[in-house]
PDB file of C-alpha atoms in Angstrom:
ATOM      1  CA  MET A 200    -116.241 132.696-102.747  1.00  0.00           C
ATOM      2  CA  GLU A 201    -113.890 135.672-102.949  1.00  0.00           C
ATOM      3  CA  LYS A 202    -113.545 135.867-106.715  1.00  0.00           C
ATOM      4  CA  ASP A 203    -111.593 139.127-106.772  1.00  0.00           C
ATOM      5  CA  PHE A 204    -109.019 137.715-104.331  1.00  0.00           C
ATOM      6  CA  TRP A 205    -108.257 134.718-106.530  1.00  0.00           C
ATOM      7  CA  LEU A 206    -108.343 136.720-109.774  1.00  0.00           C
ATOM      8  CA  SER A 207    -105.764 139.145-108.410  1.00  0.00           C
ATOM      9  CA  ARG A 208    -103.547 136.275-107.215  1.00  0.00           C
ATOM     10  CA  TRP A 209    -103.476 134.767-110.702  1.00  0.00           C
ATOM     11  CA  LYS A 210    -103.022 138.113-112.484  1.00  0.00           C
ATOM     12  CA  GLU A 211    -100.055 138.898-110.225  1.00  0.00           C
ATOM     13  CA  ASN A 212     -98.744 135.337-110.627  1.00  0.00           C
ATOM     14  CA  ASN A 213     -98.879 135.155-106.821  1.00  0.00           C
ATOM     15  CA  ILE A 214     -99.700 131.460-106.782  1.00  0.00           C
ATOM     16  CA  PRO A 215     -97.410 129.707-104.273  1.00  0.00           C
ATOM     17  CA  PHE A 216    -100.106 127.029-103.948  1.00  0.00           C
ATOM     18  CA  HIS A 217     -99.301 125.935-107.521  1.00  0.00           C
ATOM     19  CA  GLU A 218     -96.737 123.161-107.167  1.00  0.00           C
ATOM     20  CA  SER A 219     -93.951 122.789-109.724  1.00  0.00           C
ATOM     21  CA  GLU A 220     -94.331 119.018-109.783  1.00  0.00           C
ATOM     22  CA  THR A 221     -96.970 116.380-109.233  1.00  0.00           C
ATOM     23  CA  ASN A 222     -97.986 116.212-105.583  1.00  0.00           C
ATOM     24  CA  PRO A 223     -96.078 113.261-104.050  1.00  0.00           C
ATOM     25  CA  LEU A 224     -99.097 112.385-101.921  1.00  0.00           C
ATOM     26  CA  LEU A 225    -101.064 111.750-105.118  1.00  0.00           C
ATOM     27  CA  PHE A 226     -98.336 109.326-106.276  1.00  0.00           C
ATOM     28  CA  LYS A 227     -98.378 107.510-102.976  1.00  0.00           C
ATOM     29  CA  TYR A 228    -102.052 107.355-102.054  1.00  0.00           C
ATOM     30  CA  PHE A 229    -104.129 107.519-105.228  1.00  0.00           C
ATOM     31  CA  LYS A 230    -104.012 103.728-105.480  1.00  0.00           C
ATOM     32  CA  GLU A 231    -106.003 103.582-102.221  1.00  0.00           C
ATOM     33  CA  LEU A 232    -109.097 104.505-104.247  1.00  0.00           C
ATOM     34  CA  SER A 233    -108.739 101.232-106.233  1.00  0.00           C
ATOM     35  CA  LEU A 234    -109.955 102.771-109.481  1.00  0.00           C
ATOM     36  CA  ALA A 235    -109.930 101.140-112.882  1.00  0.00           C
ATOM     37  CA  LYS A 236    -108.189 102.866-115.760  1.00  0.00           C
ATOM     38  CA  ASP A 237    -110.481 105.259-117.638  1.00  0.00           C
ATOM     39  CA  SER A 238    -112.206 106.217-114.369  1.00  0.00           C
ATOM     40  CA  ARG A 239    -113.284 109.868-114.276  1.00  0.00           C
ATOM     41  CA  ILE A 240    -111.735 111.925-111.476  1.00  0.00           C
ATOM     42  CA  PHE A 241    -113.210 115.252-110.347  1.00  0.00           C
ATOM     43  CA  ILE A 242    -110.789 117.897-109.056  1.00  0.00           C
ATOM     44  CA  PRO A 243    -112.546 120.862-107.424  1.00  0.00           C
ATOM     45  CA  LEU A 244    -110.780 124.248-107.626  1.00  0.00           C
ATOM     46  CA  CYS A 245    -108.144 122.584-109.780  1.00  0.00           C
ATOM     47  CA  GLY A 246    -106.137 125.554-111.050  1.00  0.00           C
ATOM     48  CA  LYS A 247    -103.496 124.359-113.494  1.00  0.00           C
ATOM     49  CA  THR A 248    -102.177 121.629-111.215  1.00  0.00           C
ATOM     50  CA  LEU A 249     -99.671 119.216-112.727  1.00  0.00           C
ATOM     51  CA  ASP A 250    -101.643 116.473-110.994  1.00  0.00           C
ATOM     52  CA  ILE A 251    -104.015 116.646-113.974  1.00  0.00           C
ATOM     53  CA  ALA A 252    -101.263 115.726-116.434  1.00  0.00           C
ATOM     54  CA  TRP A 253    -100.233 112.828-114.163  1.00  0.00           C
ATOM     55  CA  LEU A 254    -103.790 111.471-114.028  1.00  0.00           C
ATOM     56  CA  LEU A 255    -104.220 111.776-117.792  1.00  0.00           C
ATOM     57  CA  SER A 256    -100.865 110.099-118.485  1.00  0.00           C
ATOM     58  CA  ASN A 257    -101.862 107.226-116.210  1.00  0.00           C
ATOM     59  CA  GLY A 258    -105.018 106.473-118.157  1.00  0.00           C
ATOM     60  CA  TYR A 259    -107.641 108.361-116.151  1.00  0.00           C
ATOM     61  CA  ARG A 260    -110.139 110.948-117.339  1.00  0.00           C
ATOM     62  CA  VAL A 261    -110.326 114.270-115.514  1.00  0.00           C
ATOM     63  CA  ALA A 262    -113.119 116.712-114.763  1.00  0.00           C
ATOM     64  CA  GLY A 263    -112.374 119.912-112.892  1.00  0.00           C
ATOM     65  CA  ALA A 264    -113.888 123.132-111.634  1.00  0.00           C
ATOM     66  CA  GLU A 265    -111.975 126.402-111.426  1.00  0.00           C
ATOM     67  CA  LEU A 266    -112.976 129.987-110.736  1.00  0.00           C
ATOM     68  CA  VAL A 267    -110.198 131.694-112.710  1.00  0.00           C
ATOM     69  CA  GLU A 268    -110.272 131.280-116.489  1.00  0.00           C
ATOM     70  CA  MET A 269    -106.627 132.368-116.834  1.00  0.00           C
ATOM     71  CA  ALA A 270    -105.568 129.292-114.856  1.00  0.00           C
ATOM     72  CA  ILE A 271    -107.368 126.973-117.271  1.00  0.00           C
ATOM     73  CA  GLN A 272    -106.007 128.741-120.340  1.00  0.00           C
ATOM     74  CA  GLN A 273    -102.531 128.156-118.922  1.00  0.00           C
ATOM     75  CA  LEU A 274    -103.406 124.547-118.064  1.00  0.00           C
ATOM     76  CA  PHE A 275    -104.303 123.672-121.636  1.00  0.00           C
ATOM     77  CA  GLN A 276    -101.276 125.553-122.970  1.00  0.00           C
ATOM     78  CA  GLU A 277     -99.014 123.541-120.698  1.00  0.00           C
ATOM     79  CA  LEU A 278    -100.780 120.297-121.654  1.00  0.00           C
ATOM     80  CA  GLY A 279    -100.212 121.219-125.315  1.00  0.00           C
ATOM     81  CA  VAL A 280    -103.879 120.608-126.062  1.00  0.00           C
ATOM     82  CA  GLU A 281    -106.308 122.841-127.963  1.00  0.00           C
ATOM     83  CA  PRO A 282    -109.573 122.890-125.995  1.00  0.00           C
ATOM     84  CA  LYS A 283    -113.082 123.178-127.317  1.00  0.00           C
ATOM     85  CA  ILE A 284    -114.709 126.088-125.466  1.00  0.00           C
ATOM     86  CA  SER A 285    -118.460 126.310-124.896  1.00  0.00           C
ATOM     87  CA  LYS A 286    -120.913 128.057-122.587  1.00  0.00           C
ATOM     88  CA  ILE A 287    -123.151 126.054-120.242  1.00  0.00           C
ATOM     89  CA  GLY A 288    -125.389 128.316-118.191  1.00  0.00           C
ATOM     90  CA  LYS A 289    -123.149 130.502-116.028  1.00  0.00           C
ATOM     91  CA  LEU A 290    -120.137 128.270-116.682  1.00  0.00           C
ATOM     92  CA  ILE A 291    -117.565 128.028-119.459  1.00  0.00           C
ATOM     93  CA  LEU A 292    -116.521 124.499-120.403  1.00  0.00           C
ATOM     94  CA  TYR A 293    -113.003 123.813-121.662  1.00  0.00           C
ATOM     95  CA  SER A 294    -112.911 120.293-123.037  1.00  0.00           C
ATOM     96  CA  ALA A 295    -110.664 117.926-124.970  1.00  0.00           C
ATOM     97  CA  PRO A 296    -110.458 114.131-125.155  1.00  0.00           C
ATOM     98  CA  GLY A 297    -110.326 112.855-121.568  1.00  0.00           C
ATOM     99  CA  ILE A 298    -110.643 116.246-119.887  1.00  0.00           C
ATOM    100  CA  ASP A 299    -113.494 118.638-119.027  1.00  0.00           C
ATOM    101  CA  ILE A 300    -112.871 121.762-116.948  1.00  0.00           C
ATOM    102  CA  PHE A 301    -115.776 123.966-115.861  1.00  0.00           C
ATOM    103  CA  VAL A 302    -114.801 127.607-115.332  1.00  0.00           C
ATOM    104  CA  GLY A 303    -116.902 129.649-112.916  1.00  0.00           C
ATOM    105  CA  ASP A 304    -118.356 129.342-109.433  1.00  0.00           C
ATOM    106  CA  ILE A 305    -118.391 125.691-108.351  1.00  0.00           C
ATOM    107  CA  PHE A 306    -121.792 126.314-106.737  1.00  0.00           C
ATOM    108  CA  ASP A 307    -123.178 126.874-110.246  1.00  0.00           C
ATOM    109  CA  LEU A 308    -122.046 123.369-111.275  1.00  0.00           C
ATOM    110  CA  SER A 309    -124.819 120.774-111.087  1.00  0.00           C
ATOM    111  CA  LYS A 310    -124.713 116.993-111.043  1.00  0.00           C
ATOM    112  CA  GLU A 311    -126.354 116.931-114.481  1.00  0.00           C
ATOM    113  CA  VAL A 312    -123.786 119.279-116.051  1.00  0.00           C
ATOM    114  CA  LEU A 313    -120.798 117.605-114.394  1.00  0.00           C
ATOM    115  CA  GLY A 314    -121.880 114.106-115.365  1.00  0.00           C
ATOM    116  CA  PRO A 315    -120.833 110.865-113.636  1.00  0.00           C
ATOM    117  CA  VAL A 316    -117.526 110.776-111.768  1.00  0.00           C
ATOM    118  CA  ASP A 317    -115.847 107.816-110.099  1.00  0.00           C
ATOM    119  CA  ALA A 318    -113.842 109.687-107.456  1.00  0.00           C
ATOM    120  CA  VAL A 319    -112.898 113.113-106.143  1.00  0.00           C
ATOM    121  CA  TYR A 320    -109.348 114.341-105.559  1.00  0.00           C
ATOM    122  CA  ASP A 321    -109.502 117.388-103.265  1.00  0.00           C
ATOM    123  CA  ARG A 322    -106.040 118.779-102.630  1.00  0.00           C
ATOM    124  CA  ALA A 323    -106.807 122.481-102.855  1.00  0.00           C
ATOM    125  CA  ALA A 324    -110.533 123.147-102.472  1.00  0.00           C
ATOM    126  CA  LEU A 325    -111.639 122.507 -98.890  1.00  0.00           C
ATOM    127  CA  VAL A 326    -108.449 124.127 -97.549  1.00  0.00           C
ATOM    128  CA  ALA A 327    -108.924 127.191 -99.786  1.00  0.00           C
ATOM    129  CA  LEU A 328    -112.376 128.098 -98.526  1.00  0.00           C
ATOM    130  CA  PRO A 329    -113.196 130.164 -95.430  1.00  0.00           C
ATOM    131  CA  GLN A 330    -114.964 128.392 -92.596  1.00  0.00           C
ATOM    132  CA  GLU A 331    -118.386 129.855 -93.363  1.00  0.00           C
ATOM    133  CA  THR A 332    -118.240 128.395 -96.891  1.00  0.00           C
ATOM    134  CA  ARG A 333    -116.896 124.930 -96.119  1.00  0.00           C
ATOM    135  CA  VAL A 334    -120.158 123.354 -94.911  1.00  0.00           C
ATOM    136  CA  ARG A 335    -121.967 124.546 -98.024  1.00  0.00           C
ATOM    137  CA  TYR A 336    -119.087 123.353-100.211  1.00  0.00           C
ATOM    138  CA  SER A 337    -118.821 119.860 -98.711  1.00  0.00           C
ATOM    139  CA  THR A 338    -122.578 119.347 -99.023  1.00  0.00           C
ATOM    140  CA  HIS A 339    -122.592 120.585-102.618  1.00  0.00           C
ATOM    141  CA  LEU A 340    -119.570 118.450-103.540  1.00  0.00           C
ATOM    142  CA  THR A 341    -121.119 115.221-102.292  1.00  0.00           C
ATOM    143  CA  GLN A 342    -124.376 116.049-104.084  1.00  0.00           C
ATOM    144  CA  ILE A 343    -122.890 116.793-107.511  1.00  0.00           C
ATOM    145  CA  THR A 344    -120.545 113.784-107.385  1.00  0.00           C
ATOM    146  CA  ASN A 345    -123.233 111.401-106.096  1.00  0.00           C
ATOM    147  CA  ASN A 346    -121.192 110.587-102.969  1.00  0.00           C
ATOM    148  CA  ALA A 347    -118.178 109.446-105.002  1.00  0.00           C
ATOM    149  CA  PRO A 348    -115.199 108.367-102.857  1.00  0.00           C
ATOM    150  CA  GLN A 349    -112.602 111.017-102.148  1.00  0.00           C
ATOM    151  CA  LEU A 350    -108.903 111.422-101.614  1.00  0.00           C
ATOM    152  CA  LEU A 351    -108.725 114.552 -99.459  1.00  0.00           C
ATOM    153  CA  ILE A 352    -105.596 116.440 -98.381  1.00  0.00           C
ATOM    154  CA  THR A 353    -105.792 118.904 -95.491  1.00  0.00           C
ATOM    155  CA  PHE A 354    -103.487 120.961 -93.274  1.00  0.00           C
ATOM    156  CA  GLU A 355    -103.546 121.429 -89.506  1.00  0.00           C
ATOM    157  CA  TYR A 356    -101.826 124.349 -87.756  1.00  0.00           C
ATOM    158  CA  ASP A 357    -102.466 127.090 -85.203  1.00  0.00           C
ATOM    159  CA  GLN A 358    -104.859 129.323 -87.143  1.00  0.00           C
ATOM    160  CA  THR A 359    -104.179 132.199 -84.713  1.00  0.00           C
ATOM    161  CA  LYS A 360    -100.575 132.376 -85.952  1.00  0.00           C
ATOM    162  CA  MET A 361    -101.296 132.489 -89.672  1.00  0.00           C
ATOM    163  CA  VAL A 362    -104.047 133.700 -91.931  1.00  0.00           C
ATOM    164  CA  GLY A 363    -105.232 131.267 -94.599  1.00  0.00           C
ATOM    165  CA  PRO A 364    -105.621 130.167 -97.273  1.00  0.00           C
ATOM    166  CA  PRO A 365    -104.732 127.402 -96.977  1.00  0.00           C
ATOM    167  CA  PHE A 366    -106.878 127.140 -93.870  1.00  0.00           C
ATOM    168  CA  SER A 367    -106.385 124.739 -90.999  1.00  0.00           C
ATOM    169  CA  ILE A 368    -108.844 121.833 -91.061  1.00  0.00           C
ATOM    170  CA  SER A 369    -109.025 119.696 -87.936  1.00  0.00           C
ATOM    171  CA  THR A 370    -109.984 116.036 -87.737  1.00  0.00           C
ATOM    172  CA  GLU A 371    -113.178 117.152 -86.007  1.00  0.00           C
ATOM    173  CA  GLU A 372    -114.056 119.380 -88.932  1.00  0.00           C
ATOM    174  CA  VAL A 373    -113.433 116.655 -91.516  1.00  0.00           C
ATOM    175  CA  ASN A 374    -115.821 114.493 -89.511  1.00  0.00           C
ATOM    176  CA  LEU A 375    -118.346 117.319 -89.325  1.00  0.00           C
ATOM    177  CA  HIS A 376    -118.428 117.643 -93.101  1.00  0.00           C
ATOM    178  CA  TYR A 377    -118.291 114.026 -94.160  1.00  0.00           C
ATOM    179  CA  LYS A 378    -118.959 111.430 -91.438  1.00  0.00           C
ATOM    180  CA  ASN A 379    -122.696 111.230 -92.245  1.00  0.00           C
ATOM    181  CA  VAL A 380    -121.938 110.200 -95.828  1.00  0.00           C
ATOM    182  CA  PHE A 381    -118.588 108.417 -95.776  1.00  0.00           C
ATOM    183  CA  THR A 382    -116.392 106.060 -93.837  1.00  0.00           C
ATOM    184  CA  LEU A 383    -113.317 108.152 -93.048  1.00  0.00           C
ATOM    185  CA  GLU A 384    -109.803 106.749 -92.939  1.00  0.00           C
ATOM    186  CA  ASN A 385    -106.773 108.869 -92.054  1.00  0.00           C
ATOM    187  CA  LEU A 386    -104.049 107.481 -94.328  1.00  0.00           C
ATOM    188  CA  LEU A 387    -101.338 109.910 -93.223  1.00  0.00           C
ATOM    189  CA  SER A 388    -100.714 112.557 -90.602  1.00  0.00           C
ATOM    190  CA  GLN A 389     -97.230 114.038 -90.678  1.00  0.00           C
ATOM    191  CA  GLU A 390     -95.362 117.207 -89.812  1.00  0.00           C
ATOM    192  CA  MET A 391     -94.556 119.205 -92.927  1.00  0.00           C
ATOM    193  CA  VAL A 392     -90.830 119.598 -93.544  1.00  0.00           C
ATOM    194  CA  GLY A 393     -90.181 123.324 -93.325  1.00  0.00           C
ATOM    195  CA  GLY A 394     -93.714 123.924 -92.104  1.00  0.00           C
ATOM    196  CA  LEU A 395     -96.281 126.066 -93.882  1.00  0.00           C
ATOM    197  CA  LYS A 396     -95.365 129.689 -94.564  1.00  0.00           C
ATOM    198  CA  GLY A 397     -92.746 129.351 -91.852  1.00  0.00           C
ATOM    199  CA  HIS A 398     -95.119 127.922 -89.240  1.00  0.00           C
ATOM    200  CA  SER A 399     -95.331 124.410 -87.836  1.00  0.00           C
ATOM    201  CA  ALA A 400     -98.039 122.425 -89.618  1.00  0.00           C
ATOM    202  CA  LYS A 401     -99.256 118.897 -90.195  1.00  0.00           C
ATOM    203  CA  GLU A 402    -100.419 117.459 -93.494  1.00  0.00           C
ATOM    204  CA  ASN A 403    -103.222 114.913 -93.470  1.00  0.00           C
ATOM    205  CA  VAL A 404    -104.405 112.531 -96.161  1.00  0.00           C
ATOM    206  CA  TRP A 405    -107.943 111.185 -95.880  1.00  0.00           C
ATOM    207  CA  LYS A 406    -109.739 108.433 -97.758  1.00  0.00           C
ATOM    208  CA  LEU A 407    -113.499 108.920 -97.824  1.00  0.00           C
ATOM    209  CA  SER A 408    -115.387 105.842 -98.955  1.00  0.00           C
TER     210      SER A 408
END
């Protein structure tokens, strides 16, 4: 993972991927996972997404992984919560009631350290990683979450016209990563209003169960 790239983006506050409101696709499709309240949701490469506050306010517990510590400091500030901070191997754990965020390289996060999760919400991880990293990531993710069901959001566009991230992920690639473990259901495939960085793009929502 290109740590310096992401560190510089956060230091410069060049974070257009950070949405100023809860992702509407989370509102609409999270119920498809049919989770009980108090279920623990893992968000890989979570940043300081407002989706975390929505999940917490709706009675779910959240675990996350994030490379940039500044993002998690800002997350807890915006949540108005004082975290307990501890070191676990190569990772730093920010925790409070109902929330555990592991700061560091997600590939250093093990199943044992993460603990049980009931589902994965991947809005910003698979699409943030270069192609050569995505196979390793998807394998690692299913291992550490014990094949927990996923709500996955991806983009599709002409990669020759725009440099990621976010990267274009085709239906074929989603199948490549996950069809051996999950039943895949495409819940939504729609053109993005205004496109992506000025280019035509589709947004896809996948349920992996």
